[in-house]
Tab-separated table of C-alpha atoms and ligand atoms in Angstrom:
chain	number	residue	atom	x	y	z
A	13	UNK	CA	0.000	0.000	0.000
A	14	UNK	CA	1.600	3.320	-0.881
A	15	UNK	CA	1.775	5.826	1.729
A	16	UNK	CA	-1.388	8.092	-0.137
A	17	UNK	CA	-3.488	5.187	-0.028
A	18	UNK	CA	-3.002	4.667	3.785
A	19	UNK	CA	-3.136	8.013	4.489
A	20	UNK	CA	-6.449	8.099	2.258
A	21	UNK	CA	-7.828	5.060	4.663
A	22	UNK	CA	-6.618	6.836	7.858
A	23	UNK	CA	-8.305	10.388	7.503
A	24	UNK	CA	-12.347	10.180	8.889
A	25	UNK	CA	-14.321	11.287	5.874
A	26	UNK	CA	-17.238	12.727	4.884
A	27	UNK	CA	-19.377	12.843	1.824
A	28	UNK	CA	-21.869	15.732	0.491
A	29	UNK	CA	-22.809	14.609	-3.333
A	30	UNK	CA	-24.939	11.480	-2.799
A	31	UNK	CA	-27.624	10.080	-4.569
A	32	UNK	CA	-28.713	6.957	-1.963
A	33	UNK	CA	-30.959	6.035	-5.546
A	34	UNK	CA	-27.682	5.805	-7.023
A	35	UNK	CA	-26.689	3.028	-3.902
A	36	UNK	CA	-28.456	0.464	-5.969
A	37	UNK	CA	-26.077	-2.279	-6.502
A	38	UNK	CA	-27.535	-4.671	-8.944
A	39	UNK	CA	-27.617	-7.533	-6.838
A	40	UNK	CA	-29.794	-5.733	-4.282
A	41	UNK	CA	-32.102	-4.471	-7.647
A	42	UNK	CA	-32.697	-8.156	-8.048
A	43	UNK	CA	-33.352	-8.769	-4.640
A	44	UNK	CA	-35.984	-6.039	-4.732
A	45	UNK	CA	-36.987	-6.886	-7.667
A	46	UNK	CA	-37.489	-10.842	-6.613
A	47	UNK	CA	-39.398	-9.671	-3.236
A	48	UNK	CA	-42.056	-6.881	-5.183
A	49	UNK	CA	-42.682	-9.127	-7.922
A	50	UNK	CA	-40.951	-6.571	-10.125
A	51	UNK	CA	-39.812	-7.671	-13.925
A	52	UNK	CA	-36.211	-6.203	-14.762
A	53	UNK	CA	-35.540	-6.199	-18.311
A	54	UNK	CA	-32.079	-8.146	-17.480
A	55	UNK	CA	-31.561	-11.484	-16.743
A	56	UNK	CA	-28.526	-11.183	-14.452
A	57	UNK	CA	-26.035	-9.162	-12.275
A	58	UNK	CA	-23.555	-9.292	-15.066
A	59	UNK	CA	-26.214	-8.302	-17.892
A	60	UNK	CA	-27.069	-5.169	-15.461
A	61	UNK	CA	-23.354	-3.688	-14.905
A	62	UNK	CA	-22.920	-4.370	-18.982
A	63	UNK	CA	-25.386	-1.574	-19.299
A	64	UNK	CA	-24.062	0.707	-17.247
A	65	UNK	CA	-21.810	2.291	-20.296
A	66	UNK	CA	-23.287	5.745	-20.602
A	67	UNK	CA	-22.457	8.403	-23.172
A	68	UNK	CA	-23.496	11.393	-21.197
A	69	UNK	CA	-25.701	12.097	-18.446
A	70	UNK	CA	-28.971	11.736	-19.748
A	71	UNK	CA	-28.257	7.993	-21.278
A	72	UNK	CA	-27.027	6.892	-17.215
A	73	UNK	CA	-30.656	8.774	-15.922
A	74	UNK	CA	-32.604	6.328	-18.165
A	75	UNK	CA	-31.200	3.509	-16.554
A	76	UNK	CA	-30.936	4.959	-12.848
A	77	UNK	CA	-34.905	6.229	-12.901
A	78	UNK	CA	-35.867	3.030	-14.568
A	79	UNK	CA	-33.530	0.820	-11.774
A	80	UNK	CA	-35.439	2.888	-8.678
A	81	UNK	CA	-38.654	1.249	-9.979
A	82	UNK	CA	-37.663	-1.841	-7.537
A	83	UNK	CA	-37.781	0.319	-4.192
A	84	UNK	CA	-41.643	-0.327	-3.287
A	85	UNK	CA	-42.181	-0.375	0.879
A	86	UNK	CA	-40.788	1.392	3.337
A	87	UNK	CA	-38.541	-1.784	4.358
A	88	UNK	CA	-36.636	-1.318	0.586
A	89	UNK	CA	-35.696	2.458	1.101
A	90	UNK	CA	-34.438	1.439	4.755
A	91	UNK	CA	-32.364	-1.737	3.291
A	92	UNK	CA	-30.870	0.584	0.861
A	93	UNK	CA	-29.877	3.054	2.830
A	94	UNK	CA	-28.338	0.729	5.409
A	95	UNK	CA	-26.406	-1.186	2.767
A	96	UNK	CA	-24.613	2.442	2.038
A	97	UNK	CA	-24.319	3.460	5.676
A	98	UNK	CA	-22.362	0.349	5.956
A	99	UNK	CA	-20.071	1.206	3.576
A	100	UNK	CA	-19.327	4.279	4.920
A	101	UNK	CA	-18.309	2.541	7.868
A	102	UNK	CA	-16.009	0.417	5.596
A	103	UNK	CA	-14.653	3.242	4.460
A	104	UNK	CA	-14.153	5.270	7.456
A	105	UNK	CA	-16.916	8.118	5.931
A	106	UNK	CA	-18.150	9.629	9.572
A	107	UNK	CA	-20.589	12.222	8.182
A	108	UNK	CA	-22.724	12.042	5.075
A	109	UNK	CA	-25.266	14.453	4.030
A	110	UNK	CA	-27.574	12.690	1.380
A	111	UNK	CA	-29.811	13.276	-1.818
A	112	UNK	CA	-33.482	11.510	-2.096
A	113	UNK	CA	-35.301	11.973	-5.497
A	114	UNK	CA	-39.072	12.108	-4.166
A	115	UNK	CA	-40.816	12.768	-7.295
A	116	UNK	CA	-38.523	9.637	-9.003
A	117	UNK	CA	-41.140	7.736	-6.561
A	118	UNK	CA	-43.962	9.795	-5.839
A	119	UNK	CA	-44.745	9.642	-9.951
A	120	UNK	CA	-44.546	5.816	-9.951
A	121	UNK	CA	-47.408	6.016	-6.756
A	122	UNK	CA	-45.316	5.785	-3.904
A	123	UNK	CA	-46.195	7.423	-1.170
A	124	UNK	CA	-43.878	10.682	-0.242
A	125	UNK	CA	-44.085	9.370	3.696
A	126	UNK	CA	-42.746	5.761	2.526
A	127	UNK	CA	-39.873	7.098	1.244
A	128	UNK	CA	-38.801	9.304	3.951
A	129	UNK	CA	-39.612	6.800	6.473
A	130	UNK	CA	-37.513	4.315	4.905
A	131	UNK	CA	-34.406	6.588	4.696
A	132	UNK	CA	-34.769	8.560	8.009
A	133	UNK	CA	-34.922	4.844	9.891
A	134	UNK	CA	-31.867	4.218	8.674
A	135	UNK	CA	-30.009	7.197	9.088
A	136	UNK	CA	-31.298	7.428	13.026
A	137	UNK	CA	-30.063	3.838	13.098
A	138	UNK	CA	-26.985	4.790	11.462
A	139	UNK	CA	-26.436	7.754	13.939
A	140	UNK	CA	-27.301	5.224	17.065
A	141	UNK	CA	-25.425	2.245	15.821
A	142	UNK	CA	-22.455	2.790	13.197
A	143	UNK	CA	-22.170	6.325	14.945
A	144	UNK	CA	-21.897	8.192	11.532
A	145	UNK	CA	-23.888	11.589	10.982
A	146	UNK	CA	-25.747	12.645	8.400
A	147	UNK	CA	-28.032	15.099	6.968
A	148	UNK	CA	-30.839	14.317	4.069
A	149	UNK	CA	-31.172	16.577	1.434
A	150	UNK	CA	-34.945	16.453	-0.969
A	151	UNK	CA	-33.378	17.059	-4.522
A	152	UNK	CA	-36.039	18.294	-6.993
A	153	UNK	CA	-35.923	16.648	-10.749
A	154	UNK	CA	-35.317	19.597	-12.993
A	155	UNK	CA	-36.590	17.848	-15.630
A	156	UNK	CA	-39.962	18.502	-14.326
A	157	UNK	CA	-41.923	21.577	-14.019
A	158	UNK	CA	-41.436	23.959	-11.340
A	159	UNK	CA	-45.384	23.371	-10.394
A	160	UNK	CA	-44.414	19.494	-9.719
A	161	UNK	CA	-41.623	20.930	-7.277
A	162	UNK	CA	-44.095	23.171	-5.702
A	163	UNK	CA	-46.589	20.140	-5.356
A	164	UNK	CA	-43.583	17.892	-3.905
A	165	UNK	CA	-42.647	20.595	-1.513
A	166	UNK	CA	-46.347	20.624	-0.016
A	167	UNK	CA	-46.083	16.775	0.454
A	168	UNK	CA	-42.637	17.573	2.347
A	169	UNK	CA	-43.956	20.168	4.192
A	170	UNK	CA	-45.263	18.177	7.351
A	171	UNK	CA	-42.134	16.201	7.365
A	172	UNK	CA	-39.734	19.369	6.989
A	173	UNK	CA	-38.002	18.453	10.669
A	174	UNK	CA	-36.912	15.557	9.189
A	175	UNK	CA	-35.609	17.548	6.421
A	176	UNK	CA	-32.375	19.432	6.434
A	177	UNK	CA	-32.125	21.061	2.943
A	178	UNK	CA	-33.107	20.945	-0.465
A	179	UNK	CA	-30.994	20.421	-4.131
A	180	UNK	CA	-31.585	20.398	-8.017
A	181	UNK	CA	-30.504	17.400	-10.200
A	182	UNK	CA	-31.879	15.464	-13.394
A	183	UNK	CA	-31.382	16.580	-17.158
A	184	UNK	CA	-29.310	19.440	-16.610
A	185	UNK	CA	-29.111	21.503	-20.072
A	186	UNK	CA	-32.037	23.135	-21.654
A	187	UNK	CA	-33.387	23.417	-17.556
A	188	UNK	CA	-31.530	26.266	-15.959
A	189	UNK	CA	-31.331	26.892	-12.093
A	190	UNK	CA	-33.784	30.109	-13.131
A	191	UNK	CA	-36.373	27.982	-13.766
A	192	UNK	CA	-37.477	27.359	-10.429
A	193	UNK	CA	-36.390	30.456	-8.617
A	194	UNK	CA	-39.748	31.121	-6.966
A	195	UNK	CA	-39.538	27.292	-5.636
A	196	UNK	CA	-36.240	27.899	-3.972
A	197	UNK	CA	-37.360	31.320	-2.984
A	198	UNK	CA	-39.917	29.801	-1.261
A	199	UNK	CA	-37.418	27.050	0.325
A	200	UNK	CA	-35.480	30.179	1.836
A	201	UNK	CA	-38.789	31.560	3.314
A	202	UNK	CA	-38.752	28.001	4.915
A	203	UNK	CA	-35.798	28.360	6.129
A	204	UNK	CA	-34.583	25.393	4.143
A	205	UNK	CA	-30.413	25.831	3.093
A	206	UNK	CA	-30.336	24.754	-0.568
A	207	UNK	CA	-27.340	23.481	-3.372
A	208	UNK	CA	-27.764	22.917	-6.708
A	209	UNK	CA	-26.565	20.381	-9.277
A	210	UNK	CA	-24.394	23.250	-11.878
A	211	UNK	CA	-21.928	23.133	-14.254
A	212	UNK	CA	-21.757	19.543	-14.364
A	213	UNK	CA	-22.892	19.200	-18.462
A	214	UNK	CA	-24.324	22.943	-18.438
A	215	UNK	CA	-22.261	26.116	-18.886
A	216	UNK	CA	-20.974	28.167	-16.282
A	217	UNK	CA	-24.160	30.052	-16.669
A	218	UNK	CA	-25.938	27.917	-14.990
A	219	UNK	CA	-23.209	28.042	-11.945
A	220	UNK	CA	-23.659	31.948	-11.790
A	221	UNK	CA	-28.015	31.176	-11.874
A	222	UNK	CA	-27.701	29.131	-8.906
A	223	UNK	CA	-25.392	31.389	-6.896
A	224	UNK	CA	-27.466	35.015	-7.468
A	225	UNK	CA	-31.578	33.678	-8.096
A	226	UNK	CA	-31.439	29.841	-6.068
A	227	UNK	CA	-29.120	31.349	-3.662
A	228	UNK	CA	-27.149	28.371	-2.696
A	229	UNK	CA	-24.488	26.974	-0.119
A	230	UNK	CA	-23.204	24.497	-2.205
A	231	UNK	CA	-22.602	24.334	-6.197
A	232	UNK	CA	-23.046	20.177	-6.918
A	233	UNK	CA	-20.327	18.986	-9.850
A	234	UNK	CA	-19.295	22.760	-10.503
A	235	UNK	CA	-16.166	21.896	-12.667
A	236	UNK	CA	-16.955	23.214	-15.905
A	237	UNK	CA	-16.693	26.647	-13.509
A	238	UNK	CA	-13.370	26.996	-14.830
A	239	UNK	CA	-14.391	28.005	-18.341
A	240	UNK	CA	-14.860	31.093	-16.561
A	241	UNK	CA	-12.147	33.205	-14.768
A	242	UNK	CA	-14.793	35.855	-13.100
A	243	UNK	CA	-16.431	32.822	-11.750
A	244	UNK	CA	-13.457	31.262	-10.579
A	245	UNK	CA	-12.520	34.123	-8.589
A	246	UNK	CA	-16.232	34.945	-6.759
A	247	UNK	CA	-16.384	31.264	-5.954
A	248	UNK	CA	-12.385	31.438	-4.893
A	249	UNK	CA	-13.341	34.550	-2.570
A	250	UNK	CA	-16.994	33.373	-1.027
A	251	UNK	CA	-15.254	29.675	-0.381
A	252	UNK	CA	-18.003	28.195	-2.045
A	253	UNK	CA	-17.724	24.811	-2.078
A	254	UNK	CA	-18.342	22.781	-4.870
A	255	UNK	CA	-18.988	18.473	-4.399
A	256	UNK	CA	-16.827	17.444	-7.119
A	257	UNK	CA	-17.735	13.933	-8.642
A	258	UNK	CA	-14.483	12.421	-10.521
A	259	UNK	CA	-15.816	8.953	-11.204
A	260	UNK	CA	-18.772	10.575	-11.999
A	261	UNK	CA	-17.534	13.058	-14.658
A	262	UNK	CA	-15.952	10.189	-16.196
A	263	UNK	CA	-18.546	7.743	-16.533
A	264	UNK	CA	-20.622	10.268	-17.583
A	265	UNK	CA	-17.823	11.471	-20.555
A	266	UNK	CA	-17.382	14.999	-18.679
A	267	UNK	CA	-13.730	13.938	-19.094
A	268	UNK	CA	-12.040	11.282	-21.637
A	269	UNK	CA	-10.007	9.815	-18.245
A	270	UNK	CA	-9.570	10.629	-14.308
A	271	UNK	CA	-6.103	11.529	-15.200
A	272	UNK	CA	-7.570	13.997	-17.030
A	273	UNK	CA	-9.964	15.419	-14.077
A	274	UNK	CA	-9.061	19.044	-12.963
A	275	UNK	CA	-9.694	18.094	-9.738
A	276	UNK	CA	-6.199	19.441	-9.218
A	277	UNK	CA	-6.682	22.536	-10.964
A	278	UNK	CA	-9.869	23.502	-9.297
A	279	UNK	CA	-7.902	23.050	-5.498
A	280	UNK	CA	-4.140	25.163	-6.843
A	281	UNK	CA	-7.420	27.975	-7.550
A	282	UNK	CA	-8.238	28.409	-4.206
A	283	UNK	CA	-11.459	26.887	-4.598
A	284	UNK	CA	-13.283	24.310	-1.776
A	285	UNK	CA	-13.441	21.247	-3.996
A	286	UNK	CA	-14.902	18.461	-2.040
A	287	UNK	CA	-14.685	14.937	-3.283
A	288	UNK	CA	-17.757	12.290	-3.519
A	289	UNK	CA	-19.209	9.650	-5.486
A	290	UNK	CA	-22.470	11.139	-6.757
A	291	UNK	CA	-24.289	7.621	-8.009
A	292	UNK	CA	-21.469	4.284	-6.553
A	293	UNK	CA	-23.870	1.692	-7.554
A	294	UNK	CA	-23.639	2.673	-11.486
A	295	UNK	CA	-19.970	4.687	-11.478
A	296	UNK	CA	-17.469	2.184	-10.108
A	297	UNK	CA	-16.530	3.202	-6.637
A	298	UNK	CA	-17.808	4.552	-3.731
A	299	UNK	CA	-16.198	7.911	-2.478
A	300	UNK	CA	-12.996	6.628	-0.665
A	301	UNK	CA	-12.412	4.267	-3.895
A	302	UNK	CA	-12.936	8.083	-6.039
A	303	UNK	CA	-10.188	9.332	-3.669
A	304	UNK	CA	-7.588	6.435	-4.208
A	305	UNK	CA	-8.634	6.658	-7.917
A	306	UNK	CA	-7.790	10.380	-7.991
A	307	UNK	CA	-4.379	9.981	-5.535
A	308	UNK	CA	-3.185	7.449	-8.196
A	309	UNK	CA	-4.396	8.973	-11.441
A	310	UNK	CA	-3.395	12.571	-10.478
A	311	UNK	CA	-0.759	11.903	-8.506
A	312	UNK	CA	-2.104	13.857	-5.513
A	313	UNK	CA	0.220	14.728	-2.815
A	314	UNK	CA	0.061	14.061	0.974
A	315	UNK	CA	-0.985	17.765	1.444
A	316	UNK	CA	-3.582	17.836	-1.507
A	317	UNK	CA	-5.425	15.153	-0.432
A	318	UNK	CA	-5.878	16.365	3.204
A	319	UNK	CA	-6.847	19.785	1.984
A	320	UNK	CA	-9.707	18.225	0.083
A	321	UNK	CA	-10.674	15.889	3.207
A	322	UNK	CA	-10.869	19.000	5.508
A	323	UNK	CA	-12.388	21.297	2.551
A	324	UNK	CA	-15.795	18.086	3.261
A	325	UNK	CA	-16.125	19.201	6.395
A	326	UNK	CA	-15.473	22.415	5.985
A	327	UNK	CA	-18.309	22.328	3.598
A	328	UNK	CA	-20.652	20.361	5.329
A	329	UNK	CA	-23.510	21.386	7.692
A	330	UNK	CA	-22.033	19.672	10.777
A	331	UNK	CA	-22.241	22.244	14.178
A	332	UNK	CA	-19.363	24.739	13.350
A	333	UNK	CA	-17.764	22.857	16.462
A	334	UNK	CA	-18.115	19.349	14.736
A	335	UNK	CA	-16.555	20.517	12.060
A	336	UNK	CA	-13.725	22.131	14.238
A	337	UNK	CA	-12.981	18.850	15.869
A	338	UNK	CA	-12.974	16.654	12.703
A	339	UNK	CA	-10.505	19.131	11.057
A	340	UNK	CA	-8.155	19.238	14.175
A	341	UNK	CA	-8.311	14.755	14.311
A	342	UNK	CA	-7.247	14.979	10.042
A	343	UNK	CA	-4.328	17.696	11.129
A	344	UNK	CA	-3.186	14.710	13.858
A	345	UNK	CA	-3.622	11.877	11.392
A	346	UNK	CA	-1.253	13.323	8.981
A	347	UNK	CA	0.919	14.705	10.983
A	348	UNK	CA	2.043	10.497	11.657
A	349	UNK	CA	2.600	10.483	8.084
A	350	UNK	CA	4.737	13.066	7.954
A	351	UNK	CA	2.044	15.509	6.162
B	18	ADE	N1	-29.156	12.353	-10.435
B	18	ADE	C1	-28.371	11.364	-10.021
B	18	ADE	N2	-27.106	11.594	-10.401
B	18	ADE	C2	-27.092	12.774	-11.054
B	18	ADE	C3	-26.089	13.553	-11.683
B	18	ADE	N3	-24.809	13.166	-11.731
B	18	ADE	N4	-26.449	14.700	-12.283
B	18	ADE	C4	-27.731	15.086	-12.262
B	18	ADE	N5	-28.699	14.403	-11.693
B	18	ADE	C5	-28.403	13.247	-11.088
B	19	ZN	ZN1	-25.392	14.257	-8.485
């Protein structure tokens, strides 16, 4: 083991760009699939992670929206969240502040409350029994209208103490963040912090839309950003941190290679570049596997990769004192390795 990796498998972790959808490992979508009397239109494991070659973005949705269609009762939303939690205890990931898709479910006829339920078990039993934090974050499809957000947000609204925030994903081009600036408007009234999927596929546009009319805390993906120098430099000054995906980008042709990835780039900027896994089930690796990827494609040093470790909690919504603590334990664990 080189001394990045171990260092890499030392530091306590957290992760901010999670879809727990995007958990779905294909042997639990059979499972599912097996116990709701679902038909999958592949006949095995193997046939499933054959698919999973996408061109862009929209070709991996298909499959991921289509996939979700095996998470029926309560019980399947708490199994998959569990299967991730445990993970993140595998991979020494203490905090974890994830996206649910409602309206992915809510269209199909599941009810809003099943799908919370499901996830919020889990991450109270996670919390109790794995001792890793998290928040939950209700990502609206931008695909849709912004009247379906507004009608998803009225289903939330009982349930907004189990809430902590609200995002943007889906189809990202052709549906700008201005689209549904009365939505997150509304959000803010709630009280609700908010990120936004940006400048993953669309142009930095989009990155600028979500900073002055959704009004973010987070930019999700962000790395086409650096198309744009003026950009660069707000988001440099504000520390805005942006929940880079490099497995992500890759699978979904963002970049040829990871050794391509300005991952790099985006940190010698200034910028809070976080690093996550976005969807693990269909883009080969879960977030500690995206930072040994990175480490060994990009040759990250000893420095770089606790800078982005800290920049996660630095970015995350953890107590400011949380976050103080967890910083101080990563300066200690790399100080043994001579970081
Ligand atoms: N939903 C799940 N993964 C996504 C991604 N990478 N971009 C936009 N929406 C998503
Ligand atoms: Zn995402």
């Amino acid at each position: 083991m080189t001394q990045q990796e171990a260092l890499i498998r030392a530091l306590p972790k957290v992760e901010l760009h999670l879809h727990i959808e995007g958990t779905l490992e294909p042997e639990m979508m059979f499972e599912l699939a097996r116990r709701n009397g679902v038909k999958l239109p592949y006949d095995s494991v193997e046939a499933v992670r054959k698919a999973y070659d996408f061109s862009n973005l929209q070709s991996f949705l298909d499959l991921y929206y289509a996939g979700a269609g095996v998470l029926i009762t309560e019980q399947d939303f708490y199994d998959l969240t569990w299967a991730y939690l445990k993970r993140c205890q595998a991979d020494n990931v203490v905090h974890t502040e994830i996206f649910f898709d409602p309206q992915t479910h809510t269209e199909r006829g599941i009810a809003f409350e099943t799908v919370l339920a499901g996830i919020r078990r889990a991450l109270d039993d996670g919390r109790a029994q794995l001792r890793i934090s998290s928040r939950l974050i209700m990502s609206f499809l931008r695909h849709l209208s912004e009247e379906d957000g507004f009608r998803t947000l009225e289903m939330a609204r009982p349930h907004l103490d189990r809430i902590d925030g609200v995002g943007l994903d889906s189809s990202e081009v052709g549906h700008p963040p201005s689209k549904f600036a009365r939505l997150f408007a509304e959000c803010k009234a709630l009280g609700l912090p908010r990120v936004a999927h940006a400048g993953e596929e669309g142009p930095p546009e989009y990155v600028w839309e979500a900073l002055d009319l959704l009004d973010v805390c987070r930019i999700d993906h962000g790395v086409r950003a650096l198309e744009d120098g003026k950009l660069v430099e707000r988001l440099a000054e504000t520390r805005m941190p942006l929940t880079v995906c490099p497995f992500s980008n890759v699978k979904l042709r963002v970049f040829d290679k990871l050794s391509d990835h300005t991952l790099r780039v985006l940190l010698q900027k200034g910028l809070c570049a976080t690093v996550n896994s976005d969807d693990p089930a269909y883009f080969g690796g879960y977030v500690q596997d995206n930072y040994l990827g990175c480490a060994r494609e990009l040759g990250l040093s000893g420095g770089e990769i606790l800078q982005l470790v800290k920049n996660g909690f630095e970015a995350s919504w953890l107590e400011e004192g949380e976050r103080g603590w967890w910083m101080g334990e990563c300066d200690i664990i790399a100080e043994k390795f001579g970081v």
